Tab-separated table of C-alpha atoms in Angstrom:
chain	number	residue	atom	x	y	z
A	19	ALA	CA	19.937	21.843	-13.527
A	20	GLN	CA	16.657	21.135	-15.234
A	21	SER	CA	13.439	21.957	-13.431
A	22	VAL	CA	9.733	22.443	-14.005
A	23	ALA	CA	7.337	24.532	-11.954
A	24	GLN	CA	3.573	24.315	-11.937
A	25	PRO	CA	2.641	27.197	-9.666
A	26	GLU	CA	-0.965	26.175	-9.066
A	27	ASP	CA	-1.848	23.058	-7.091
A	28	GLN	CA	-5.433	23.351	-8.236
A	29	VAL	CA	-7.368	25.148	-10.955
A	30	ASN	CA	-11.155	25.455	-10.825
A	31	VAL	CA	-13.124	26.258	-13.964
A	32	ALA	CA	-16.779	26.278	-14.918
A	33	GLU	CA	-17.792	24.036	-17.787
A	34	GLY	CA	-17.703	25.891	-21.085
A	35	ASN	CA	-15.169	28.463	-19.879
A	36	PRO	CA	-11.595	28.572	-21.150
A	37	LEU	CA	-8.931	26.974	-19.001
A	38	THR	CA	-5.221	27.558	-18.513
A	39	VAL	CA	-2.799	25.392	-16.579
A	40	LYS	CA	0.532	27.101	-16.073
A	41	CYS	CA	4.030	25.697	-16.464
A	42	THR	CA	7.472	27.279	-16.418
A	43	TYR	CA	10.731	25.477	-16.978
A	44	SER	CA	14.487	25.716	-16.724
A	45	VAL	CA	16.768	23.683	-18.967
A	46	SER	CA	20.109	24.061	-20.682
A	47	GLY	CA	19.787	24.454	-24.411
A	48	ASN	CA	16.598	24.009	-26.377
A	49	PRO	CA	13.833	22.389	-24.320
A	50	TYR	CA	11.689	19.412	-25.178
A	51	LEU	CA	8.360	20.112	-23.429
A	52	PHE	CA	5.439	17.811	-22.736
A	53	TRP	CA	2.012	17.759	-21.134
A	54	TYR	CA	0.518	14.599	-19.677
A	55	VAL	CA	-2.829	13.939	-18.001
A	56	GLN	CA	-3.521	11.433	-15.241
A	57	TYR	CA	-6.926	10.135	-14.194
A	58	PRO	CA	-7.302	8.590	-10.700
A	59	ASN	CA	-5.241	5.426	-10.200
A	60	ARG	CA	-4.147	5.397	-13.819
A	61	GLY	CA	-0.933	5.878	-15.711
A	62	LEU	CA	-0.094	9.097	-17.511
A	63	GLN	CA	-1.512	9.830	-20.945
A	64	PHE	CA	0.368	11.983	-23.427
A	65	LEU	CA	-1.429	15.164	-24.502
A	66	LEU	CA	1.056	17.159	-26.562
A	67	LYS	CA	4.681	18.128	-27.012
A	68	TYR	CA	6.868	20.939	-28.216
A	69	ILE	CA	10.173	20.031	-29.821
A	70	THR	CA	10.653	22.693	-32.460
A	71	GLY	CA	8.593	24.722	-34.924
A	72	ASP	CA	5.385	26.637	-34.272
A	73	ASN	CA	5.073	27.991	-30.770
A	74	LEU	CA	1.416	26.977	-30.586
A	75	VAL	CA	1.092	23.224	-30.318
A	76	LYS	CA	-2.206	21.388	-30.689
A	77	GLY	CA	-2.774	18.072	-28.969
A	78	SER	CA	-5.366	15.539	-27.925
A	79	TYR	CA	-8.913	16.268	-26.691
A	80	GLY	CA	-8.863	19.891	-27.891
A	81	PHE	CA	-5.917	20.947	-25.740
A	82	GLU	CA	-3.179	23.246	-26.954
A	83	ALA	CA	-0.086	24.795	-25.433
A	84	GLU	CA	1.966	27.840	-26.236
A	85	PHE	CA	5.737	27.798	-26.011
A	86	ASN	CA	7.155	31.144	-24.909
A	87	LYS	CA	10.939	31.121	-24.958
A	88	SER	CA	11.430	34.562	-23.402
A	89	GLN	CA	9.199	33.703	-20.456
A	90	THR	CA	10.343	30.055	-20.344
A	91	SER	CA	6.719	29.009	-20.176
A	92	PHE	CA	4.594	26.297	-21.739
A	93	HIS	CA	1.033	26.888	-20.546
A	94	LEU	CA	-1.700	24.383	-21.359
A	95	LYS	CA	-4.969	25.792	-22.662
A	96	LYS	CA	-8.393	24.765	-23.856
A	97	PRO	CA	-11.026	27.161	-25.229
A	98	SER	CA	-14.010	25.421	-23.626
A	99	ALA	CA	-13.611	23.123	-20.610
A	100	LEU	CA	-15.561	19.905	-20.133
A	101	VAL	CA	-16.391	18.178	-16.850
A	102	SER	CA	-14.539	15.147	-18.222
A	103	ASP	CA	-11.345	17.246	-18.393
A	104	SER	CA	-11.141	17.071	-14.589
A	105	ALA	CA	-7.873	15.290	-13.824
A	106	LEU	CA	-4.272	15.806	-12.739
A	107	TYR	CA	-2.073	17.521	-15.326
A	108	PHE	CA	1.691	17.274	-15.499
A	109	CYS	CA	4.155	19.412	-17.373
A	110	ALA	CA	7.525	17.811	-18.142
A	111	VAL	CA	10.808	18.883	-19.709
A	112	ARG	CA	13.977	17.298	-20.906
A	113	GLY	CA	17.107	18.577	-22.478
A	114	TYR	CA	18.573	17.522	-25.780
A	115	ASN	CA	19.739	13.911	-25.961
A	116	GLN	CA	18.202	13.014	-22.608
A	117	GLY	CA	16.036	10.210	-24.006
A	118	GLY	CA	13.100	9.462	-21.730
A	119	LYS	CA	14.611	11.153	-18.701
A	120	LEU	CA	11.840	13.628	-18.106
A	121	ILE	CA	11.688	16.108	-15.267
A	122	PHE	CA	8.087	16.452	-14.140
A	123	GLY	CA	6.319	19.276	-12.381
A	124	GLN	CA	4.350	18.564	-9.230
A	125	GLY	CA	1.081	18.468	-11.098
A	126	THR	CA	-2.004	20.672	-11.191
A	127	GLU	CA	-5.408	19.319	-10.243
A	128	LEU	CA	-7.993	20.624	-12.716
A	129	SER	CA	-11.584	20.646	-11.525
A	130	VAL	CA	-14.314	21.526	-14.020
A	131	LYS	CA	-17.742	22.099	-12.503
A	132	PRO	CA	-21.042	21.912	-14.427
B	14	SER	CA	0.867	-0.003	-31.367
B	15	GLN	CA	2.761	-0.698	-28.201
B	16	THR	CA	1.183	-1.769	-24.918
B	17	ILE	CA	2.792	-1.743	-21.490
B	18	HIS	CA	1.609	-4.244	-18.902
B	19	GLN	CA	2.340	-3.836	-15.219
B	20	TRP	CA	1.575	-6.228	-12.366
B	21	PRO	CA	0.521	-6.505	-9.766
B	22	ALA	CA	-1.794	-3.514	-9.975
B	23	THR	CA	-1.992	-3.218	-6.212
B	24	LEU	CA	0.251	-4.607	-3.502
B	25	VAL	CA	0.289	-4.314	0.287
B	26	GLN	CA	3.492	-5.491	1.918
B	27	PRO	CA	4.949	-5.402	5.445
B	28	VAL	CA	8.133	-3.525	6.203
B	29	GLY	CA	11.154	-5.731	5.630
B	30	SER	CA	9.508	-7.974	3.049
B	31	PRO	CA	10.817	-8.374	-0.524
B	32	LEU	CA	9.307	-6.777	-3.597
B	33	SER	CA	9.034	-7.609	-7.256
B	34	LEU	CA	7.120	-5.444	-9.720
B	35	GLU	CA	7.036	-6.500	-13.323
B	36	CYS	CA	6.694	-4.535	-16.526
B	37	THR	CA	6.392	-6.071	-19.973
B	38	VAL	CA	6.058	-4.358	-23.328
B	39	GLU	CA	4.226	-5.568	-26.420
B	40	GLY	CA	4.277	-4.245	-29.954
B	41	THR	CA	7.823	-3.013	-30.073
B	42	SER	CA	11.359	-4.332	-29.946
B	43	ASN	CA	14.519	-2.982	-28.300
B	44	PRO	CA	12.516	-0.629	-26.087
B	45	ASN	CA	14.108	1.961	-23.837
B	46	LEU	CA	12.363	1.351	-20.522
B	47	TYR	CA	11.950	3.525	-17.446
B	48	TRP	CA	10.718	3.142	-13.862
B	49	TYR	CA	9.170	6.233	-12.308
B	50	ARG	CA	7.741	6.589	-8.814
B	51	GLN	CA	4.883	8.874	-7.917
B	52	ALA	CA	4.616	9.634	-4.220
B	53	ALA	CA	1.498	11.043	-2.574
B	54	GLY	CA	-0.314	11.311	-5.892
B	55	ARG	CA	1.856	14.062	-7.218
B	56	GLY	CA	5.247	14.538	-8.817
B	57	LEU	CA	7.077	11.751	-10.574
B	58	GLN	CA	10.685	10.829	-10.030
B	59	LEU	CA	12.789	8.757	-12.393
B	60	LEU	CA	14.271	5.753	-10.592
B	61	PHE	CA	15.883	3.589	-13.278
B	62	TYR	CA	16.191	3.317	-17.007
B	63	SER	CA	17.403	0.610	-19.341
B	64	VAL	CA	18.423	0.730	-22.988
B	65	GLY	CA	18.861	-3.026	-23.362
B	66	ILE	CA	19.128	-6.442	-21.723
B	67	GLY	CA	21.258	-6.319	-18.605
B	68	GLN	CA	21.800	-2.547	-18.921
B	69	ILE	CA	20.497	-0.590	-15.940
B	70	SER	CA	21.124	3.008	-14.957
B	71	SER	CA	20.091	4.279	-11.551
B	72	GLU	CA	19.060	7.879	-11.155
B	73	VAL	CA	18.760	8.097	-7.387
B	74	PRO	CA	20.319	6.109	-4.534
B	75	GLN	CA	17.663	4.089	-2.786
B	76	ASN	CA	16.440	0.806	-1.414
B	77	LEU	CA	15.326	-0.482	-4.806
B	78	SER	CA	17.005	-2.221	-7.729
B	79	ALA	CA	16.020	-2.969	-11.304
B	80	SER	CA	16.774	-5.714	-13.788
B	81	ARG	CA	16.233	-6.282	-17.513
B	82	PRO	CA	16.336	-10.067	-18.010
B	83	GLN	CA	14.636	-9.980	-21.424
B	84	ASP	CA	14.269	-7.387	-24.160
B	85	ARG	CA	10.660	-6.574	-23.271
B	86	GLN	CA	10.765	-7.174	-19.521
B	87	PHE	CA	11.772	-4.715	-16.818
B	88	ILE	CA	11.616	-5.647	-13.138
B	89	LEU	CA	11.743	-3.476	-10.036
B	90	SER	CA	12.853	-5.210	-6.855
B	91	SER	CA	13.734	-4.782	-3.228
B	92	LYS	CA	15.164	-7.206	-0.701
B	93	LYS	CA	13.670	-5.393	2.281
B	94	LEU	CA	10.942	-2.803	1.913
B	95	LEU	CA	10.865	0.446	3.872
B	96	LEU	CA	7.816	2.538	4.707
B	97	SER	CA	9.187	5.213	2.386
B	98	ASP	CA	8.972	2.816	-0.570
B	99	SER	CA	5.197	3.242	-0.651
B	100	GLY	CA	3.994	4.879	-3.832
B	101	PHE	CA	2.662	4.455	-7.324
B	102	TYR	CA	5.228	2.885	-9.642
B	103	LEU	CA	4.988	3.555	-13.335
B	104	CYS	CA	6.824	1.802	-16.120
B	105	ALA	CA	7.321	3.689	-19.364
B	106	ASN	CA	8.727	3.152	-22.831
B	107	LYS	CA	10.225	5.791	-25.078
B	108	GLY	CA	8.725	5.660	-28.519
B	109	ALA	CA	10.425	5.370	-31.871
B	110	GLY	CA	9.871	7.029	-35.211
B	111	ASN	CA	7.328	9.817	-35.073
B	112	GLY	CA	6.838	9.144	-31.375
B	113	ALA	CA	10.531	9.117	-30.579
B	114	ASN	CA	10.310	11.803	-27.962
B	115	VAL	CA	7.180	10.582	-26.206
B	116	LEU	CA	6.991	8.326	-23.176
B	117	THR	CA	4.146	5.813	-23.061
B	118	PHE	CA	3.202	4.758	-19.544
B	119	GLY	CA	1.716	1.591	-18.133
B	120	ALA	CA	-1.280	1.659	-15.789
B	121	GLY	CA	0.985	1.522	-12.740
B	122	SER	CA	1.459	-0.581	-9.613
B	123	ARG	CA	0.364	0.868	-6.298
B	124	LEU	CA	2.544	-0.279	-3.408
B	125	THR	CA	1.604	0.248	0.219
B	126	VAL	CA	4.195	-0.688	2.825
B	127	LEU	CA	2.806	-1.130	6.344
């Protein structure tokens, strides 16, 4: 069965410091991996995806994620956090030929303090 | 570019009352549409998906139903709401072309059942 784990409910970072939001996954075959961000009372916004190719994926707003097949991880990173990055972040996975049937993690609340 | 409209944005309903949430898509044709529910501000669960008019697949047994009366319209319904139906309902469309693997979400409908 497919699954996604985000081990941290909350991550606190000082503005200007690097941030990491962790994600591990389990899926049969090659994974399709995604990160989304959600601001309060809003829908989810797509940040980046890994389908194939380079393990380091760059996305919107300066975020990037590294696909690590041996550790089945897809951690989200940003070199320098902004207060405006504070939001709820979701990792999602789907298997091949699963269309839009994503399995989401429980979300990680990122709080960036000035 | 595509836009997903959801209404109502907020709804408060008594237990046992009916429900109708509407999702419409602009800027694309033959969309693959999805209803997700987010409970308690956290993880998302896929409820229904539709690949065309009149074609509905249910992912989990529940008190809700979905319909696709028109190509760009996806409706979530219930005949009698339960307290457990409260949540944030998100409609999504799977992209095509370069965005074929990405879900685009609407702004959501927040349902509170009292």
